[in-house]
């Protein structure tokens, strides 16, 4: 198909919407840079592109973070989202729309979708009992949990939760989804992820999905039952259509761009995009996205980066130091797309030095220097140049390059597309060594051949510059400026990379700064380490005695703690299961309680106030993260809160029915 025909087509690509619970790290940049590269490529091919990204702002985690910081959830996310937009700006992310799930139009759109599903009988009211993982905002059944009751996705703690909620009839879609996958083999990529979805979820049969929560408020209210907010994944997934105006008065973008051509997501959220999302769309009678691609993770020391594990790399630092193009190149080149791969500062610095400074940078600077030195900047016309058989090999290699790069784009194989380009970069560097222009320049007879050699180099670099545009948006312009062809649209268009011989003899090249200065790797490693250490949280200062030193301005008055201090204490509702006296003690009771996740043994000095038979079934307040201690030789794994007054003692409890495991804040 020619590019002219394709110019009439649309292309809709999305990234996941990111949780603004914290600053984003280089792993998040990975998804966005890949989507940006694809969006830029499609625009260069003449498509009318809609590139959507944004933020997923609701949920318990954000509500808690905001509370710990003493701000409202909206204030909390506003600050982080501003930082995310700055990050995308310095990384040259060319999104067409940035959606926030707190945007009014999205809120209204989700409310309409939820009501529509309810009216169609696809959502019904019930009660849920399951294990909830707050970071993943997901419920799990006991059999799905990892060892120790941990979340199968993130490995974090889960909590047993029971609550009234609305359910989506996901269970009825298992077979329809399998059929859909089989009829549309291109729907899930890479193909292994499709098999994973079928074997791990669909063939086992899906359960209906809890789609509302009533135990926190930071979410989109269900219009017909305001006690409930919409479960985050239904809220989040709907962004792909509300961003286009679905559910509003103006659906022109929806009509133009839906169904989406590509949802690009990390592998851990393929499940949501290939099971829940298509089932929701089926229930709404809407078309399904054409393709979902689940890429691998960028690992640091063999582990997925995550702020809670403290193993993140800040993209802002890297971009400031090495440029957006260098970081984008690394992200798109280093790891086979679809697989996991490692980030190390060494691998980044080596890539910059070898591929960018040496291979590409030297090729451009040597070529431009020779063109200036031997021909004053402009090359002779074709009739004054002398071709040789060696040139044909190079020309053939370049003639097919655009097609080879495009083939890799179709499979999202960004690293392989770059590898194709770099084969040509290396071939030109070798061509310089083979033809030895400096020797040709020594004799009058050598000049026509020298002119041709430099022409092959300039023309090859022109094509390389064009094909680099989706990957590194700033470098091509700098290359074209040095070749003297900046602004000459006809010969720097994507389409023109297909043709050999367009570099004009009228072009006057100009010496420029090195594209990528060579780095001193040792020094850079030290500098990066120093930056990391400066950003790491400082070890706690020894507590100062205000009375002795006098309170300084920023210190807290004695006895006052910050919300962060308070947030360190994990308070949980626990249910007493058994209770007995501790032999040889008239003060201690030995209790077993459940904190919603597991049973714990507690030794408590309340025997004078409660008989053992009073306590089983009682909901009490447990300090859940207290270091275990031994009392009368028995390990106590927590502490129960109690109020005392004039020799009396009463255990603290909760005002109403709430499941064991509920957090207290
Ligand atoms: N909010 C959900 C997505 C909702 S989409 C309707 C979410 N947010 S996230 O912020 O946790 O992650 C967003 C994306 O970043 C995911 O695709 C995830 O895979 C990606 N990455 C986060 N860390 C990553 C790496 N270390 N490596 C590669 N991608 C990673 O999930």
XYZ file of C-alpha atoms and ligand atoms in Angstrom:
696
model
C 0.000 0.000 0.000
C 1.398 3.423 -0.854
C 1.862 6.106 1.779
C -0.651 8.291 -0.076
C -3.433 5.808 0.470
C -2.446 5.434 4.077
C -2.695 9.198 4.550
C -6.473 8.827 4.773
C -6.246 6.317 7.602
C -6.423 6.959 11.309
C -4.259 5.395 13.996
C -5.187 5.348 17.678
C -2.532 4.292 20.184
C -2.658 4.439 23.975
C -0.336 3.958 26.919
C -1.705 2.745 30.247
C -2.751 5.622 32.428
C -0.215 5.891 35.237
C -0.914 5.917 38.961
C 0.155 9.304 40.295
C 0.860 7.781 43.684
C 4.497 8.733 43.272
C 6.939 10.198 40.765
C 7.294 7.997 37.698
C 10.494 6.028 37.129
C 12.369 4.892 34.041
C 10.173 1.763 33.762
C 7.123 3.962 33.183
C 9.068 5.993 30.639
C 9.730 2.755 28.795
C 6.049 2.201 27.889
C 5.535 5.836 26.985
C 8.667 6.176 24.856
C 7.725 3.049 22.912
C 4.198 4.378 22.312
C 5.600 7.753 21.317
C 7.976 6.133 18.843
C 5.073 4.281 17.246
C 2.877 7.399 17.155
C 5.652 9.410 15.506
C 6.241 6.657 12.966
C 2.562 6.543 12.009
C 2.420 10.338 11.679
C 5.462 10.225 9.408
C 3.640 7.609 7.344
C 0.813 10.107 6.924
C -1.703 8.662 9.375
C -4.070 10.869 11.316
C -2.850 9.839 14.784
C -4.471 9.973 18.200
C -1.861 9.231 20.863
C -3.421 9.055 24.307
C -1.751 8.941 27.694
C -2.781 10.117 31.146
C -3.164 9.335 34.819
C -5.257 6.922 36.855
C -5.962 9.003 39.917
C -8.507 7.242 42.102
C -8.259 4.497 44.690
C -7.368 3.693 48.234
C -3.626 3.924 47.788
C -3.788 7.543 46.708
C -6.358 8.355 49.391
C -3.943 6.965 51.995
C -0.882 8.702 50.574
C -2.705 12.021 50.596
C -3.853 11.493 54.183
C -0.313 10.636 55.264
C 0.880 13.871 53.687
C -1.954 15.885 55.207
C -3.385 17.069 51.877
C -6.543 16.237 49.934
C -6.297 13.462 47.327
C -6.906 16.051 44.599
C -4.069 18.251 45.862
C -1.849 15.204 46.097
C -2.436 14.037 42.526
C -2.326 17.550 41.062
C 1.260 17.939 42.201
C 2.397 14.555 40.908
C 0.566 14.945 37.601
C 2.318 18.278 36.995
C 5.642 16.418 37.415
C 4.522 13.667 35.037
C 3.637 16.225 32.367
C 7.061 17.848 32.822
C 8.695 14.460 32.426
C 6.846 13.785 29.175
C 7.823 17.213 27.951
C 11.557 16.689 28.522
C 11.325 13.208 26.994
C 9.677 14.646 23.854
C 6.499 12.629 24.257
C 4.165 13.854 21.530
C 0.827 12.829 23.034
C -2.307 14.260 21.447
C -4.377 13.993 24.585
C -3.613 13.624 28.282
C -6.560 12.254 30.231
C -6.903 12.447 34.000
C -9.506 10.217 35.574
C -10.480 13.177 37.753
C -11.432 15.183 34.636
C -15.141 16.042 34.672
C -15.890 14.541 31.290
C -14.286 11.249 32.299
C -16.220 11.138 35.573
C -19.500 11.691 33.720
C -18.528 9.153 31.041
C -17.749 6.458 33.605
C -20.993 7.146 35.458
C -22.910 6.681 32.203
C -21.054 3.481 31.364
C -21.716 2.053 34.828
C -25.427 2.928 34.666
C -25.712 1.559 31.134
C -24.192 -1.758 32.254
C -26.562 -1.833 35.229
C -29.601 -1.082 33.061
C -28.576 -3.857 30.694
C -28.462 -6.293 33.594
C -24.683 -6.705 33.224
C -24.084 -5.326 36.716
C -25.925 -6.500 39.830
C -25.636 -5.926 43.570
C -24.116 -8.587 45.846
C -21.524 -9.022 48.577
C -17.872 -9.752 48.148
C -15.507 -11.685 50.298
C -11.972 -11.982 49.068
C -8.369 -10.973 49.547
C -7.705 -7.418 48.515
C -4.357 -6.065 47.354
C -4.312 -2.305 47.760
C -1.385 -1.466 45.434
C -2.911 -3.548 42.610
C -6.455 -2.554 43.530
C -7.404 -6.201 42.936
C -9.419 -8.836 44.722
C -8.104 -12.392 44.774
C -9.525 -15.713 45.887
C -7.628 -17.731 48.481
C -6.445 -20.215 45.845
C -5.000 -17.438 43.710
C -2.819 -16.085 46.532
C 0.901 -16.744 46.692
C 2.537 -18.287 49.717
C 1.876 -16.329 52.908
C -1.365 -14.915 51.518
C 0.522 -12.605 49.173
C -0.774 -10.968 46.004
C 0.005 -13.070 42.911
C 0.805 -9.922 40.911
C 2.974 -7.751 43.126
C 3.764 -10.132 45.980
C 2.488 -7.602 48.528
C 0.267 -8.243 51.539
C -3.427 -8.810 50.940
C -6.268 -8.285 53.357
C -9.405 -10.324 53.792
C -12.272 -8.000 52.966
C -16.014 -8.482 52.901
C -18.295 -5.809 51.620
C -21.463 -5.116 49.700
C -20.595 -4.357 46.121
C -21.799 -4.384 42.562
C -20.670 -7.208 40.328
C -20.091 -7.301 36.605
C -21.176 -10.568 34.979
C -17.682 -11.358 33.774
C -18.254 -15.098 34.177
C -20.529 -15.234 31.179
C -17.755 -14.014 28.860
C -15.133 -16.787 29.259
C -16.074 -18.684 26.122
C -16.846 -15.577 24.082
C -13.375 -14.271 24.846
C -11.684 -17.545 23.876
C -13.637 -17.506 20.615
C -12.685 -13.898 20.019
C -8.986 -14.604 20.579
C -9.121 -17.515 18.162
C -10.922 -15.526 15.497
C -8.531 -12.569 15.916
C -5.042 -14.007 16.306
C -3.553 -10.506 16.106
C -5.535 -9.316 19.175
C -2.969 -10.245 21.858
C 0.738 -9.846 21.327
C 3.238 -11.345 21.792
C 1.282 -14.596 21.128
C 2.590 -16.272 24.297
C 0.538 -13.812 26.334
C -2.624 -15.064 24.647
C -1.895 -18.640 25.735
C -1.216 -17.371 29.239
C -4.631 -15.656 29.392
C -6.442 -18.734 28.109
C -4.670 -21.260 30.326
C -4.470 -19.192 33.501
C -7.852 -17.486 33.459
C -10.349 -18.262 30.716
C -10.168 -22.048 30.716
C -10.485 -22.079 34.501
C -13.690 -20.050 34.106
C -13.996 -16.426 35.138
C -15.720 -15.244 38.298
C -18.026 -12.259 38.261
C -16.044 -9.146 39.015
C -16.545 -6.778 41.905
C -16.856 -3.356 40.261
C -17.635 -1.016 43.141
C -16.182 -0.293 46.562
C -17.815 1.217 49.603
C -14.895 1.263 52.046
C -13.189 4.327 50.640
C -14.460 7.459 48.969
C -11.732 8.589 46.572
C -13.393 7.365 43.409
C -16.196 8.071 40.981
C -19.549 7.812 42.798
C -22.101 5.357 41.447
C -24.945 7.720 40.535
C -27.745 5.457 41.704
C -26.098 4.281 44.929
C -23.831 6.977 46.332
C -22.383 4.766 49.046
C -20.371 3.118 46.291
C -17.527 4.322 44.140
C -16.607 2.669 40.858
C -13.853 0.088 41.202
C -10.635 1.527 39.814
C -10.128 -0.824 36.864
C -13.566 -0.051 35.403
C -12.853 3.628 35.950
C -9.370 3.323 34.428
C -10.131 1.139 31.407
C -13.019 3.369 30.371
C -10.504 6.172 29.783
C -9.777 4.768 26.348
C -13.250 5.766 25.165
C -14.157 8.670 27.449
C -11.017 10.431 26.163
C -12.703 10.361 22.746
C -15.927 11.827 24.087
C -17.837 8.569 24.566
C -20.745 9.318 26.886
C -20.643 13.055 26.102
C -22.544 15.191 23.598
C -19.629 15.304 21.189
C -18.626 11.833 20.012
C -16.851 12.923 16.843
C -13.441 11.707 18.055
C -14.947 8.435 19.204
C -16.566 7.970 15.806
C -13.276 8.754 14.121
C -10.801 6.754 16.198
C -12.553 3.884 17.947
C -11.743 0.973 17.901
C -8.221 1.592 19.099
C -5.415 0.256 16.923
C -3.066 -0.493 19.785
C -3.202 -0.545 23.575
C 0.430 -0.736 24.623
C 0.732 -2.072 28.183
C 3.165 -3.775 30.530
C 2.809 -7.544 30.798
C 1.279 -7.486 34.295
C -1.787 -5.606 33.090
C -2.451 -7.616 29.934
C -5.097 -9.514 31.901
C -7.133 -6.361 32.510
C -6.869 -5.281 28.888
C -7.625 -8.628 27.270
C -10.272 -9.975 29.652
C -12.042 -7.283 31.651
C -11.891 -4.527 29.046
C -13.121 -6.566 26.050
C -15.849 -8.132 28.210
C -16.999 -4.652 29.253
C -17.067 -3.594 25.623
C -18.976 -6.735 24.637
C -21.486 -5.965 27.363
C -21.881 -2.443 25.999
C -22.106 -3.758 22.418
C -19.072 -1.737 21.379
C -16.240 -2.808 19.061
C -13.095 -4.247 20.653
C -9.592 -2.769 20.340
C -7.645 -4.222 17.438
C -4.501 -5.087 19.324
C -3.136 -5.260 22.857
C 0.627 -5.573 23.177
C 2.112 -6.610 26.524
C 5.753 -5.607 26.735
C 8.257 -6.878 29.294
C 9.720 -5.094 32.273
C 12.842 -3.087 32.680
C 14.586 -4.683 35.624
C 17.031 -3.243 38.085
C 19.246 -5.848 39.741
C 16.958 -8.552 38.366
C 13.810 -7.114 39.931
C 10.919 -5.006 38.574
C 11.479 -1.411 39.515
C 9.110 -0.143 42.102
C 9.177 2.799 44.443
C 8.155 0.634 47.372
C 11.184 -1.607 46.815
C 13.364 1.490 46.573
C 15.002 0.311 43.339
C 13.948 2.989 40.904
C 15.914 5.064 38.423
C 14.845 8.664 37.938
C 14.478 9.452 34.234
C 14.746 13.200 34.868
C 18.320 12.812 36.100
C 19.266 10.733 33.059
C 17.634 13.044 30.536
C 19.215 16.127 32.123
C 22.613 14.538 31.957
C 22.592 12.645 28.657
C 19.691 14.118 26.598
C 16.287 12.752 25.814
C 17.453 11.236 22.523
C 20.169 9.196 24.220
C 17.772 7.825 26.825
C 15.093 7.095 24.254
C 17.670 5.311 22.117
C 18.767 3.180 25.036
C 15.215 2.251 26.038
C 14.237 1.317 22.519
C 17.462 -0.492 21.657
C 18.637 -2.373 24.692
C 15.851 -4.855 25.398
C 14.090 -7.126 22.858
C 10.592 -5.676 22.859
C 8.199 -8.038 24.618
C 10.877 -9.540 26.914
C 12.245 -8.380 30.243
C 15.639 -6.699 30.243
C 18.009 -5.060 32.649
C 18.838 -1.461 33.218
C 22.326 -0.794 34.486
C 24.140 2.532 34.395
C 27.044 0.720 32.686
C 24.833 -0.583 29.879
C 23.392 2.890 29.319
C 26.799 4.581 29.248
C 28.284 1.935 26.981
C 25.420 2.270 24.511
C 25.854 6.041 24.450
C 29.579 5.800 23.862
C 29.669 2.976 21.380
C 26.488 3.371 19.324
C 25.865 7.093 19.554
C 29.206 8.832 20.095
C 31.429 6.405 18.179
C 29.328 4.837 15.457
C 26.797 7.519 14.554
C 28.483 10.658 15.882
C 31.857 9.898 14.316
C 30.303 8.928 11.002
C 28.561 12.284 10.746
C 31.463 14.376 11.955
C 34.046 12.623 9.754
C 31.828 12.942 6.684
C 31.067 16.611 7.231
C 34.707 17.436 7.998
C 35.895 15.739 4.807
C 33.218 17.390 2.679
C 34.325 20.764 4.028
C 38.025 20.045 3.813
C 38.142 18.543 0.334
C 35.265 20.349 -1.416
C 34.594 23.484 0.617
C 31.173 22.148 1.748
C 29.392 21.204 -1.551
C 29.948 18.032 -3.549
C 30.481 17.992 -7.345
C 27.621 17.076 -9.735
C 27.157 13.402 -10.677
C 29.093 13.687 -13.949
C 32.205 14.693 -12.006
C 32.026 11.775 -9.631
C 33.440 8.333 -10.227
C 31.372 5.338 -9.078
C 32.852 1.905 -8.326
C 31.279 -1.582 -7.864
C 31.707 -1.332 -4.081
C 29.165 1.515 -4.075
C 26.423 -0.752 -5.456
C 26.585 -2.990 -2.433
C 26.077 0.034 -0.193
C 23.314 1.465 -2.365
C 21.427 -1.853 -2.333
C 21.697 -2.039 1.426
C 20.230 1.453 1.763
C 17.505 1.031 -0.833
C 15.827 -1.698 1.206
C 16.421 -0.082 4.587
C 13.129 1.806 4.927
C 11.134 -1.346 4.121
C 13.123 -3.395 6.640
C 12.615 -0.778 9.343
C 8.883 -0.627 8.604
C 8.586 -4.388 8.811
C 10.016 -4.236 12.327
C 7.690 -1.378 13.255
C 4.693 -3.514 12.296
C 5.812 -6.033 14.926
C 6.786 -3.338 17.441
C 10.340 -4.591 17.249
C 11.946 -1.238 17.938
C 15.311 -2.806 18.851
C 15.423 -4.752 15.592
C 14.469 -1.666 13.580
C 17.365 0.191 15.210
C 19.652 -2.764 14.608
C 18.813 -2.508 10.875
C 19.710 1.177 10.897
C 22.927 0.539 12.815
C 23.981 -2.128 10.310
C 24.001 0.687 7.786
C 25.812 3.066 10.144
C 28.532 0.450 10.624
C 28.664 -0.314 6.922
C 29.329 3.343 6.136
C 32.067 3.527 8.767
C 33.662 0.474 7.189
C 33.241 2.056 3.746
C 35.336 5.001 4.920
C 38.113 2.640 5.959
C 37.856 0.675 2.687
C 37.930 3.717 0.423
C 40.468 5.756 2.449
C 39.304 9.200 1.269
C 42.415 10.864 2.742
C 44.541 8.825 0.291
C 42.258 9.684 -2.662
C 42.619 13.359 -1.796
C 46.350 13.219 -2.351
C 46.192 13.017 -6.156
C 44.300 14.916 -8.846
C 43.023 11.632 -10.366
C 41.633 10.557 -7.017
C 39.249 13.551 -6.766
C 36.277 12.194 -8.803
C 36.355 9.003 -6.767
C 36.680 11.011 -3.553
C 33.607 13.035 -4.602
C 31.622 9.850 -5.121
C 32.731 8.335 -1.803
C 31.655 11.448 0.065
C 28.390 11.481 -1.856
C 27.622 7.907 -0.826
C 28.345 8.869 2.760
C 26.202 12.023 2.748
C 23.328 10.274 1.016
C 23.482 7.308 3.369
C 23.486 9.632 6.375
C 20.465 11.490 4.955
C 18.492 8.231 4.887
C 19.676 7.249 8.350
C 18.644 10.660 9.696
C 15.128 10.271 8.318
C 14.634 6.793 9.698
C 15.852 7.852 13.144
C 13.084 10.425 13.550
C 10.535 8.291 15.426
C 13.196 7.077 17.854
C 15.202 10.243 18.463
C 13.234 13.322 17.534
C 16.070 15.847 18.008
C 19.059 14.188 16.362
C 17.816 14.081 12.745
C 17.397 17.879 12.636
C 20.975 18.289 13.839
C 22.208 15.825 11.211
C 20.286 17.579 8.431
C 21.667 20.956 9.539
C 25.215 19.610 9.284
C 24.490 18.107 5.858
C 23.019 21.448 4.740
C 19.573 20.045 3.945
C 17.500 21.216 6.945
C 14.105 22.470 5.823
C 14.349 20.780 2.424
C 11.156 18.807 3.033
C 11.165 16.846 -0.204
C 14.406 15.094 0.672
C 13.928 14.649 4.395
C 10.385 13.230 4.293
C 9.819 9.668 5.462
C 8.793 8.641 1.968
C 12.030 9.994 0.497
C 14.098 7.512 2.516
C 13.022 4.934 -0.067
C 14.965 6.663 -2.849
C 18.700 6.725 -3.317
C 20.402 9.737 -4.849
C 18.426 12.707 -3.571
C 21.254 14.508 -1.728
C 21.747 17.655 -3.831
C 25.114 18.976 -4.964
C 23.778 22.422 -4.075
C 23.734 21.478 -0.367
C 26.410 23.215 1.696
C 27.405 21.299 4.767
C 28.231 22.975 8.052
C 30.414 21.742 10.892
C 28.359 21.287 14.054
C 28.901 20.185 17.638
C 29.420 16.465 18.162
C 26.016 14.772 18.186
C 26.835 12.814 21.335
C 29.989 13.797 23.231
C 32.031 10.826 24.394
C 31.552 10.104 28.078
C 34.159 9.228 30.660
C 32.425 6.113 31.979
C 34.233 5.956 35.311
C 33.442 9.578 36.079
C 29.833 9.202 35.011
C 29.337 6.142 37.190
C 30.661 8.079 40.146
C 28.471 11.068 39.356
C 25.347 8.913 39.035
C 26.125 7.201 42.311
C 26.549 10.571 44.018
C 23.215 11.800 42.630
C 21.512 8.618 43.817
C 22.944 8.945 47.291
C 21.982 12.607 47.512
C 18.391 11.730 46.597
C 18.138 8.753 48.983
C 16.342 9.372 52.275
C 18.808 10.434 54.973
C 19.318 8.089 57.911
C 17.277 9.234 60.887
C 19.023 11.912 62.943
C 19.452 11.084 66.606
C 16.542 12.578 68.522
C 17.557 15.837 70.132
C 16.521 16.872 73.564
C 14.769 20.201 73.032
C 15.068 21.197 76.647
C 18.827 21.028 76.518
C 19.446 22.521 73.077
C 16.544 24.892 72.765
C 13.921 24.152 70.070
C 15.006 25.286 66.631
C 12.546 26.766 64.150
C 11.767 23.589 62.140
C 11.767 21.170 65.027
C 8.498 19.915 66.450
C 7.390 20.953 69.919
C 7.985 18.198 72.403
C 5.453 15.378 72.202
C 4.140 16.398 68.754
C 4.490 13.903 65.920
C 3.969 14.329 62.197
C 1.391 12.468 60.151
C 4.322 10.471 58.710
C 5.283 9.332 62.203
C 1.714 8.224 62.796
C 1.530 6.453 59.437
C 4.362 4.143 60.548
C 2.013 2.386 62.927
C -0.102 -0.266 61.196
C -3.385 -0.471 63.086
C -5.787 -3.217 62.056
C -9.167 -4.462 63.116
C -8.592 -7.992 64.436
C -11.033 -10.641 65.577
C -10.316 -12.692 68.676
C -10.438 -16.408 67.865
C -9.331 -18.061 71.125
C -8.270 -16.891 74.570
C -6.806 -18.551 77.690
C -4.967 -17.626 80.866
C -1.191 -17.756 80.905
C -0.146 -20.295 83.458
C 1.613 -18.785 86.442
C 0.411 -15.250 85.745
C -2.636 -13.486 87.104
C -2.221 -10.591 84.678
C -1.676 -12.179 81.253
C -4.051 -13.676 78.712
C -2.861 -15.537 75.629
C -5.077 -14.799 72.627
C -5.122 -15.857 69.004
C -6.554 -13.222 66.690
C -6.910 -12.912 62.924
C -5.739 -9.706 61.295
C -7.676 -10.611 58.149
C -4.645 -12.160 56.580
C -3.276 -14.573 59.130
C -3.574 -15.708 62.702
C -1.383 -14.096 65.323
C -0.619 -14.874 68.929
C -0.966 -11.991 71.343
C -0.064 -11.932 75.027
C -1.911 -9.126 76.772
C -1.966 -7.882 80.381
C -5.742 -7.749 80.646
C -6.540 -10.853 82.711
C -7.812 -8.751 85.617
C -10.412 -7.075 83.417
C -11.602 -9.824 81.077
C -12.376 -13.495 81.563
C -11.000 -15.649 78.707
C -14.508 -16.628 77.606
C -15.518 -12.933 77.197
C -13.243 -12.321 74.266
C -13.623 -14.797 71.336
C -15.632 -13.115 68.552
C -14.767 -9.607 69.769
C -13.346 -7.093 67.256
C -10.302 -5.414 68.765
C -7.683 -2.935 67.579
C -4.308 -4.497 66.920
C -0.940 -2.790 66.497
C -0.003 -5.114 63.671
C 3.574 -4.153 62.847
C 5.054 -4.198 66.337
C 8.303 -6.114 66.709
C 7.417 -9.455 68.376
C 8.339 -9.668 72.060
C 8.334 -12.480 74.662
C 6.151 -12.242 77.779
C 6.601 -15.033 80.299
C 8.447 -16.927 77.561
C 5.526 -16.671 75.112
C 5.934 -14.741 71.862
C 3.487 -11.879 71.408
C 3.110 -10.736 67.788
C 1.346 -7.463 68.377
C -0.438 -5.354 70.928
C -4.112 -4.692 71.620
C -5.178 -1.116 72.257
C -7.032 -0.402 75.476
C -8.197 2.635 77.428
C -7.484 2.851 81.161
C -9.006 5.045 83.790
C -8.776 4.918 87.564
C -7.650 1.320 87.661
C -10.202 0.181 85.103
C -9.384 -1.034 81.583
C -11.472 -1.430 78.411
C -10.289 -2.805 75.084
C -10.800 -0.522 72.089
C -13.175 -1.864 69.460
C -15.030 -0.642 66.377
C -18.375 1.062 66.157
C -20.278 -1.377 63.919
C -19.672 -4.389 61.750
C -16.412 -4.223 59.855
C -14.292 -7.183 58.775
C -11.090 -8.232 60.454
C -8.150 -6.887 58.466
C -9.700 -3.445 57.924
C -7.036 -0.774 58.226
C -7.339 2.043 60.700
C -6.214 5.527 59.792
N -3.028 2.514 36.395
C -2.700 1.230 35.900
C -2.973 1.150 34.422
C -4.387 1.441 34.017
S -4.574 1.394 32.289
C -6.214 1.469 32.040
C -1.213 0.941 36.132
N -0.446 1.982 36.382
S 1.130 1.909 36.703
O 1.537 3.261 36.898
O 1.348 1.011 37.783
O 1.852 1.258 35.506
C 1.701 1.772 34.219
C 2.602 1.080 33.227
O 3.975 1.240 33.538
C 2.354 -0.421 33.108
O 2.240 -0.748 31.751
C 3.590 -1.024 33.676
O 3.915 -2.251 33.149
C 4.618 0.028 33.304
N 5.796 -0.139 34.108
C 5.952 0.160 35.424
N 7.189 -0.279 35.809
C 7.817 -0.863 34.763
C 9.088 -1.387 34.548
N 9.987 -1.484 35.504
N 9.389 -1.788 33.282
C 8.508 -1.638 32.250
N 7.315 -1.147 32.435
C 6.892 -0.868 33.686
O -0.831 -0.212 36.057
